[in-house]
CSV table of C-alpha atoms in Angstrom, one decimal:
chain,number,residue,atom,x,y,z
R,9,UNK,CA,0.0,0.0,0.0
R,10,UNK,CA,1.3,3.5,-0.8
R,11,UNK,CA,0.9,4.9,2.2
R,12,UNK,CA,3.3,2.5,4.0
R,13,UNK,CA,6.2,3.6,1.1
R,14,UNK,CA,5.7,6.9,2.4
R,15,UNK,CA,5.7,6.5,5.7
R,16,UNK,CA,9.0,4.1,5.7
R,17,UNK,CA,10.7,5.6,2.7
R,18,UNK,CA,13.5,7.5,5.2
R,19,UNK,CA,13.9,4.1,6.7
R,20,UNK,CA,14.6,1.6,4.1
R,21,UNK,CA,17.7,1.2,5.0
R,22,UNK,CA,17.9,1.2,8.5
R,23,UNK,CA,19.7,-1.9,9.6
R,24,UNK,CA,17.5,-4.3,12.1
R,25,UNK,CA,17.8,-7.6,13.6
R,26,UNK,CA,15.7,-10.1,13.2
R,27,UNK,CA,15.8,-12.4,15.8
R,28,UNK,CA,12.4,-13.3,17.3
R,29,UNK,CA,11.2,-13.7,20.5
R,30,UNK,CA,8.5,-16.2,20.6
R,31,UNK,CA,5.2,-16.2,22.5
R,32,UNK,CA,3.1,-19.3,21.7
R,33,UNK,CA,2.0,-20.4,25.2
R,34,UNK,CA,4.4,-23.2,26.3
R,35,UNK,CA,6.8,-22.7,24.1
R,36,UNK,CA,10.7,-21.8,24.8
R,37,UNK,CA,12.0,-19.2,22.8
R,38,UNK,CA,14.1,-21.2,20.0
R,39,UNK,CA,17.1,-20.4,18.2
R,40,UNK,CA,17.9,-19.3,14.7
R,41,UNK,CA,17.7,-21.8,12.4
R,42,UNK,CA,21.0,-20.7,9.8
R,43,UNK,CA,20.7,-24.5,7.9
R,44,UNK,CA,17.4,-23.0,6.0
R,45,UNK,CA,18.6,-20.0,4.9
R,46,UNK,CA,21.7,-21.3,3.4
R,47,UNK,CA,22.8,-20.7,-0.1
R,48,UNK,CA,19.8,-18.7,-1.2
R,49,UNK,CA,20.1,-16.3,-4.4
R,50,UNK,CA,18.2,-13.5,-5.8
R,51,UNK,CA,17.6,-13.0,-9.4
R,52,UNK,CA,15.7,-10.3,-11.0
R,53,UNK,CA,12.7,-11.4,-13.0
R,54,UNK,CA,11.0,-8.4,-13.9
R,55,UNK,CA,11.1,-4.7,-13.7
R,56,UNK,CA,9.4,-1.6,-14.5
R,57,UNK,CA,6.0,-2.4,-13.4
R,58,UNK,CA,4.2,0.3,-11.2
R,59,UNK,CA,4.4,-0.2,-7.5
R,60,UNK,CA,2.8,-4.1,-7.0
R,61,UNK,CA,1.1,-4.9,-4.0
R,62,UNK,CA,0.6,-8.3,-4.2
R,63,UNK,CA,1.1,-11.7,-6.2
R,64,UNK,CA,-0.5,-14.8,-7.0
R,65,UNK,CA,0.4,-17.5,-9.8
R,66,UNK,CA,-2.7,-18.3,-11.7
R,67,UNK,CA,-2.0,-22.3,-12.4
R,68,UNK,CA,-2.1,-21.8,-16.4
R,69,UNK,CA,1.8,-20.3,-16.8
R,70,UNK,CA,0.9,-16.8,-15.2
R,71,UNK,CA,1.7,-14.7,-12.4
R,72,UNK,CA,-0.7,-12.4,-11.7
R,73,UNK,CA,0.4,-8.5,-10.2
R,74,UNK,CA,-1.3,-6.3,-8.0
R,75,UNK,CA,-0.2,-2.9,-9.7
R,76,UNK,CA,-1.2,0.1,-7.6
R,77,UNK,CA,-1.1,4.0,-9.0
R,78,UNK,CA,0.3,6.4,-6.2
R,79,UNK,CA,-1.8,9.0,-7.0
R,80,UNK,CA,-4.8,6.5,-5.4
R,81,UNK,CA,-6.7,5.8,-8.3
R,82,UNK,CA,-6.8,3.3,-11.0
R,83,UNK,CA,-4.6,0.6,-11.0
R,84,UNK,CA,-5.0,-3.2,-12.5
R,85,UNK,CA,-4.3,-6.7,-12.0
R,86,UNK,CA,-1.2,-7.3,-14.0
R,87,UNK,CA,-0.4,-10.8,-15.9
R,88,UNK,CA,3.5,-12.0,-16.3
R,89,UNK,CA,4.2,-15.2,-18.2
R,90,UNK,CA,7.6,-17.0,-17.7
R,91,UNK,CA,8.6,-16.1,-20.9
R,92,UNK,CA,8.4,-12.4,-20.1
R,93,UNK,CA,4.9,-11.9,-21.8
R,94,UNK,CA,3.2,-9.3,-20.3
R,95,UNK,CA,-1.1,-8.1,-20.3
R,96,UNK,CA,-3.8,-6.8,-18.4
R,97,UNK,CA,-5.3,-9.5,-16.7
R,98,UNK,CA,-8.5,-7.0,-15.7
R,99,UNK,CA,-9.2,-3.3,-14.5
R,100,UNK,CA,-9.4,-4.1,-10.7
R,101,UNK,CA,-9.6,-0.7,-9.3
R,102,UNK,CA,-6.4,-0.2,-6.2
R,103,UNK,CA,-6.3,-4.2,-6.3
R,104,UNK,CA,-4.6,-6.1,-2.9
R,105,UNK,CA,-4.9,-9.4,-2.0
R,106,UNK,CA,-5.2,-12.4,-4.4
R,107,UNK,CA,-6.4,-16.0,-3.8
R,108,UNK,CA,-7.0,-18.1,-6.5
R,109,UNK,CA,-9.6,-20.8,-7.1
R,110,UNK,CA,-9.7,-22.9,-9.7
R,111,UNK,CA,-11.0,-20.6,-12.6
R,112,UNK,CA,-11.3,-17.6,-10.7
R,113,UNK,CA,-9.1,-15.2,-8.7
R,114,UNK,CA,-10.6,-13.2,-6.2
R,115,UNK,CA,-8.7,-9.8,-5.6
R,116,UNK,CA,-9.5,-6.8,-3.1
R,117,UNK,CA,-10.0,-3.7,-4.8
R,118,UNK,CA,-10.2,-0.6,-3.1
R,119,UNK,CA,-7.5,-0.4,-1.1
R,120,UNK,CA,-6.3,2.8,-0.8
R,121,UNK,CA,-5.0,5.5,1.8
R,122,UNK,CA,-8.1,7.6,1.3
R,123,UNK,CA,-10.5,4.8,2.2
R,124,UNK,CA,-8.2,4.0,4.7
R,125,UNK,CA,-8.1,7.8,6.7
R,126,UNK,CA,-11.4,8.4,6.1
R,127,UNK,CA,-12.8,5.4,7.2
R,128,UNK,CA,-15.2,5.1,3.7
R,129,UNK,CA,-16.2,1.7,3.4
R,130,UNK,CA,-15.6,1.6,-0.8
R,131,UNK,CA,-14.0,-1.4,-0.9
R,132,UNK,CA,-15.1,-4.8,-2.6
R,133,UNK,CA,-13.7,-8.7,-3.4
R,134,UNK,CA,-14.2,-9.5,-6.8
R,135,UNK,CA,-13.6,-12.5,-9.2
R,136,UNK,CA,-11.8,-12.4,-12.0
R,137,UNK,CA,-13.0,-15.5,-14.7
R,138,UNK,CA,-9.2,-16.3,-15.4
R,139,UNK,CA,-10.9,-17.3,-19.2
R,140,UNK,CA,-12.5,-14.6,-20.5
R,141,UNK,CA,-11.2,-11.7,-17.9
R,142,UNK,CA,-15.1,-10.9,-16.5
R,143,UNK,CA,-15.5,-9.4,-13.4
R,144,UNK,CA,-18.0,-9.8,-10.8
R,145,UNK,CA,-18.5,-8.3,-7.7
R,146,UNK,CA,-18.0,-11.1,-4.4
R,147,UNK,CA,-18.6,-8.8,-1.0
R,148,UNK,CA,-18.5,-4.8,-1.1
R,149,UNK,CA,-19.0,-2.3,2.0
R,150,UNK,CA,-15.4,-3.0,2.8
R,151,UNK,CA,-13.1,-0.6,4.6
R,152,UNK,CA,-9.9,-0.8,2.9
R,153,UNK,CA,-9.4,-4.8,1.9
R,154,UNK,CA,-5.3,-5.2,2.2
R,155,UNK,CA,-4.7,-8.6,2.2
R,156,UNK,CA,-6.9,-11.1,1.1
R,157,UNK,CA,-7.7,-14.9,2.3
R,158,UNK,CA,-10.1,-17.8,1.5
R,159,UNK,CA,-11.0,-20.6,4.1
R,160,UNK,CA,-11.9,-24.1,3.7
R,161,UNK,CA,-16.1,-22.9,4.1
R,162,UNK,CA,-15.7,-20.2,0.8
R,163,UNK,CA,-15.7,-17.6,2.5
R,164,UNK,CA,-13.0,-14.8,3.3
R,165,UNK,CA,-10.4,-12.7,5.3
R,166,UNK,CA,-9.7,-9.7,4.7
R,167,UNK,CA,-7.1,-7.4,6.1
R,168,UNK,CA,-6.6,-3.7,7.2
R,169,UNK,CA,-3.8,-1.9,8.1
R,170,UNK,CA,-4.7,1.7,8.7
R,171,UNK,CA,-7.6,3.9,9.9
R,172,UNK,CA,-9.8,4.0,13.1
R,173,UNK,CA,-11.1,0.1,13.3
R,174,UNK,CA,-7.8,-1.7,11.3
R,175,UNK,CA,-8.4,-5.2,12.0
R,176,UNK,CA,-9.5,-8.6,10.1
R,177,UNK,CA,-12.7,-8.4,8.4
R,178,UNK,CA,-14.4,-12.2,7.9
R,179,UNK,CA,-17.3,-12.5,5.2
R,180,UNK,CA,-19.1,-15.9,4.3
R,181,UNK,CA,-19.1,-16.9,0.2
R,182,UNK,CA,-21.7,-14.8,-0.9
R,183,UNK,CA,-20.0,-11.9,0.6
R,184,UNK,CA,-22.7,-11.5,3.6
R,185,UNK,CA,-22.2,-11.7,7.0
R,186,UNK,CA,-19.3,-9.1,7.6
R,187,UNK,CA,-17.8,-9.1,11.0
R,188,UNK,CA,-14.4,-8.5,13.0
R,189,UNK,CA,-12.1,-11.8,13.4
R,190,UNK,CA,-9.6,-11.6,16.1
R,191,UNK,CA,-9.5,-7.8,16.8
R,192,UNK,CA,-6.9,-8.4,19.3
R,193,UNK,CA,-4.9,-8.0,16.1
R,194,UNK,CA,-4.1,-4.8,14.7
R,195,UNK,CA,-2.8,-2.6,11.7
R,196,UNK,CA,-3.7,-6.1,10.0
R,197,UNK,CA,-2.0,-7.0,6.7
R,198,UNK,CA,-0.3,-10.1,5.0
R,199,UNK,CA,-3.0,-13.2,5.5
R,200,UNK,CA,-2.0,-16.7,4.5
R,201,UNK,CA,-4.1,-19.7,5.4
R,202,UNK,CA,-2.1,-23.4,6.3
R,203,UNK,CA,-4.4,-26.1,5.6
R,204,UNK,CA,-1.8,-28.4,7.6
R,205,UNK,CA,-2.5,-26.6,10.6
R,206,UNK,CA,-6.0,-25.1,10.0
R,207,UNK,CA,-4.6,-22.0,10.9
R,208,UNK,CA,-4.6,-18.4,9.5
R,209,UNK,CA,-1.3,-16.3,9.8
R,210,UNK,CA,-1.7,-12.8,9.5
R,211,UNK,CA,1.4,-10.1,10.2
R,212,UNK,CA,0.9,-6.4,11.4
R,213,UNK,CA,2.7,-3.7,10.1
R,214,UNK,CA,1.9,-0.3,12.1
R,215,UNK,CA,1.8,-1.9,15.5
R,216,UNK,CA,4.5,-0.9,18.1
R,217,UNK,CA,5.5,-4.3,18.2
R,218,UNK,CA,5.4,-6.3,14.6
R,219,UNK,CA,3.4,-9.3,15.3
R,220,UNK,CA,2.7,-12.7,13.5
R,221,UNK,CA,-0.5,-13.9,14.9
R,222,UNK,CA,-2.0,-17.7,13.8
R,223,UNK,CA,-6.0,-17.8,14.1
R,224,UNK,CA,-7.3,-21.4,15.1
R,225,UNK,CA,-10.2,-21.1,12.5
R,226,UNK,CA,-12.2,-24.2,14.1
R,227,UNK,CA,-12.0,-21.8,17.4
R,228,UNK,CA,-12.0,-18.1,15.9
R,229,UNK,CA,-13.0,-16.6,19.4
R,230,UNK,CA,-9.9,-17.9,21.2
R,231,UNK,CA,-7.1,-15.9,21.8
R,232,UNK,CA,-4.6,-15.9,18.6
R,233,UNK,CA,-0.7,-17.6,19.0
R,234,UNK,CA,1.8,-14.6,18.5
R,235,UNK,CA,5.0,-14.7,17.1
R,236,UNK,CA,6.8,-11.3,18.1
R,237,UNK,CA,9.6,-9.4,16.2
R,238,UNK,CA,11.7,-6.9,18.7
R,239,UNK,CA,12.0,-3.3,17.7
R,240,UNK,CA,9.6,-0.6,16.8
R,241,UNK,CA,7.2,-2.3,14.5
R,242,UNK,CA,7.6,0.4,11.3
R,243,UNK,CA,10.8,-0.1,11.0
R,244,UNK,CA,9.8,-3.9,10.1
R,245,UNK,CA,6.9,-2.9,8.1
R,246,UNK,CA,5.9,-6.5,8.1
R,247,UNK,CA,3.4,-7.0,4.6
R,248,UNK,CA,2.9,-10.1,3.0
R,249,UNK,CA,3.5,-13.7,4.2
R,250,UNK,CA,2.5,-16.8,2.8
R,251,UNK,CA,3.5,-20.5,4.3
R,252,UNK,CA,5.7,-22.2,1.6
R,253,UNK,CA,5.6,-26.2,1.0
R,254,UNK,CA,8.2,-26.6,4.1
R,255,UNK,CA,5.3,-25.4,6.2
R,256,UNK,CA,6.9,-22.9,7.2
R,257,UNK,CA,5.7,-19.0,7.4
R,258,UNK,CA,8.2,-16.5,4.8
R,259,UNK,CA,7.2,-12.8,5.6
R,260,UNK,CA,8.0,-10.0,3.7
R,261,UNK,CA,9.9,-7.0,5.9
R,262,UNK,CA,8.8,-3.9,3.7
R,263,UNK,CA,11.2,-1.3,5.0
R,264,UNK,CA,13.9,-3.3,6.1
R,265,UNK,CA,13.9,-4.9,3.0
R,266,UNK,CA,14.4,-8.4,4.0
R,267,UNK,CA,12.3,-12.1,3.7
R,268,UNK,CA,12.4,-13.9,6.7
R,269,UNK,CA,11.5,-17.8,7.3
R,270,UNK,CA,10.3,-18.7,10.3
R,271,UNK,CA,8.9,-22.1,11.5
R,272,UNK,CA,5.7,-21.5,13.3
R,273,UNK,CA,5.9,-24.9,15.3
R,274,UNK,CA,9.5,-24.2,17.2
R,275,UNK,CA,10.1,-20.8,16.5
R,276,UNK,CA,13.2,-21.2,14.7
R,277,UNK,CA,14.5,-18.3,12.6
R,278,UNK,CA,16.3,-16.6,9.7
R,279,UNK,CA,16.5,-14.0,7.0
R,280,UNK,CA,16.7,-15.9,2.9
R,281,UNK,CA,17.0,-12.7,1.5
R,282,UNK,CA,17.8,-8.7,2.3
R,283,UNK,CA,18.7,-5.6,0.2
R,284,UNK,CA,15.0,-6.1,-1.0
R,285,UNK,CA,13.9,-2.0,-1.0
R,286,UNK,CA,10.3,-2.1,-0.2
R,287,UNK,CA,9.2,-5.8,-0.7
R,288,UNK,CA,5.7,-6.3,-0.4
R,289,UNK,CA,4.6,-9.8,-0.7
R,290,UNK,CA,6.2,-13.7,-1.7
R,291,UNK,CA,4.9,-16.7,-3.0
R,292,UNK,CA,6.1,-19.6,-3.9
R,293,UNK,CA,6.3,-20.8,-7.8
R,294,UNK,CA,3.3,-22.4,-9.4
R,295,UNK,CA,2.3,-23.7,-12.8
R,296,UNK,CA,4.1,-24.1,-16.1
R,297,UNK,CA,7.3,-21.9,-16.2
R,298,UNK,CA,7.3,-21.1,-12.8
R,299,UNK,CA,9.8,-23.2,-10.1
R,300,UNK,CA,7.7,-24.6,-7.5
R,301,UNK,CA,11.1,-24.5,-4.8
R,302,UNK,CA,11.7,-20.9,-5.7
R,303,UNK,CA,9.8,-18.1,-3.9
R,304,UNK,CA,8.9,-15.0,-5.7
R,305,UNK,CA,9.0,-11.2,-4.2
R,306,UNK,CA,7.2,-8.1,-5.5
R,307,UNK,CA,8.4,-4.5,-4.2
R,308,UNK,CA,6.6,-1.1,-4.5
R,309,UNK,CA,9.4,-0.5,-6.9
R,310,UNK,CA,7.8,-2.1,-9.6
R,311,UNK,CA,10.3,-5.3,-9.5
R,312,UNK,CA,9.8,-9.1,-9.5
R,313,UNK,CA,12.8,-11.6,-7.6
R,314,UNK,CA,13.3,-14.8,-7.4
R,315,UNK,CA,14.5,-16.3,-4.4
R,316,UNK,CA,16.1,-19.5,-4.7
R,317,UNK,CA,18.0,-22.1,-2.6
């Protein structure tokens, strides 16, 4: 979101730790964990897009990019083919979050600063006919959809990470039903679900502390697990995560410009990848072209990199 590059731009290069302290209940604090994080590379795999939010790989060779405008208008869901191809996958208004589902991919538009300060509830989930490009309009009345998440039932997270009330957002299939999911969590914004665990991870990115919390979805009223990062929670700027085929949970560090791993069972640790300027969300590859064991970053600088061990 563009309001995050403004608000860490002078700090993009401030040089942070990233050891975690751990506070699932029971748990020790673990160790970092250096064996994962070994031998990792970083290769640019495109450029010059406009800032991009978000990314999901569509299953039929594409990636599709969340392309946001600064100027908090317009905007579109970008499509990237291995071989470099590039098209406008559809006109999604400030698009966020996308999940995809078999022929569809559902994507937040809406998601601007403005909506955001304002508290204006303009914001929608749409699909996206990966065939023919149609668009059709899933849940609306949303304040500001940031990330984006589907459970097991249909229906879907969203995220917020700014304004007066910037917490999860839960709506059933048909888009009804709207109401606040864990609101212990705040300044809301990467969402991930782990059908392993039947668990949603969501990160925090304004919040003193930088938090990952994990949502029991068969007990949504119980208090969330919290995985802590130390230091002033900004300076992280923790966006996207998503859990990767290890299990475990790689977050994006916006302003600090890094992708951590971090395995969500023991709480073991470490950075794959810094001297990422403003990365914004990963997942891993996914359908013809695309390596399935390498992870893939977008940046509000318009880049795509792939991560690879």
């Amino acid at each position: 979101m563009r309001i995050r590059k403004a608000l860490v731009g002078g700090l993009a290069t401030a040089q942070l730790g990233v050891g975690f302290a751990l506070a699932l209940p029971g748990m020790a604090t673990a160790a970092p964990d250096s064996t994962s994080c070994s031998n990792w590379s970083k290769a640019t795999v495109a450029s010059g897009f406009g800032s991009l939010e978000n990314l999901a790989f569509d299953g039929r060779g594409g990636l599709l990019l969340s392309e946001i405008s600064l100027t908090g208008g317009g905007g579109g869901l970008q499509r990237l083919t291995a071989d470099g191809t590039r098209g406008l996958a559809a006109a999604v208004e400030s698009p966020g979050g996308i999940v995809i589902n078999g022929g569809s991919a559902y994507v937040n538009s809406g998601n601007t600063f403005a909506s955001g300060v304002t508290n204006t509830p303009d914001g929608k989930i749409v699909s996206v006919d990966l065939a023919t490009g149609a668009l059709a309009t899933v849940a609306s009345g949303l304040h500001m959809p940031n990330g984006l998440a589907q459970l097991p039932d249909g229906g879907f997270v969203v995220s917020r990470d700014l304004g007066p009330d910037a917490v999860l957002t839960r709506v059933a299939a048909d888009g009804s039903g709207a109401h606040s999911l864990a609101p212990e969590l705040t300044f809301t914004n990467g969402l991930a679900y782990d059908p392993a665990r039947r668990k949603l991870f969501v990160s925090t990115t304004f919040d003193a502390t930088t938090t990952i919390g994990a949502i029991d979805i068969d007990h949504p009223g119980a208090t969330p697990q919290r995985i802590t990062l130390p230091g002033f929670g900004p300076l992280n700027s923790a966006d996207d995560l998503t859990v990767g085929p290890d299990g475990a949970v790689y977050v994006a560090l916006n302003a600090a410009g890094r992708v951590v791993r971090v395995d969500p069972d023991t709480g073991a640790y470490c950075t794959i990848a810094d001297g990422l300027p403003f990365v914004t969300s990963v997942r891993f590859g996914a359908g013809p072209g695309w390596d399935s064991n390498s992870l893939y970053a977008t940046s509000f600088l318009g880049t795509v990199t792939r991560l690879t061990r």
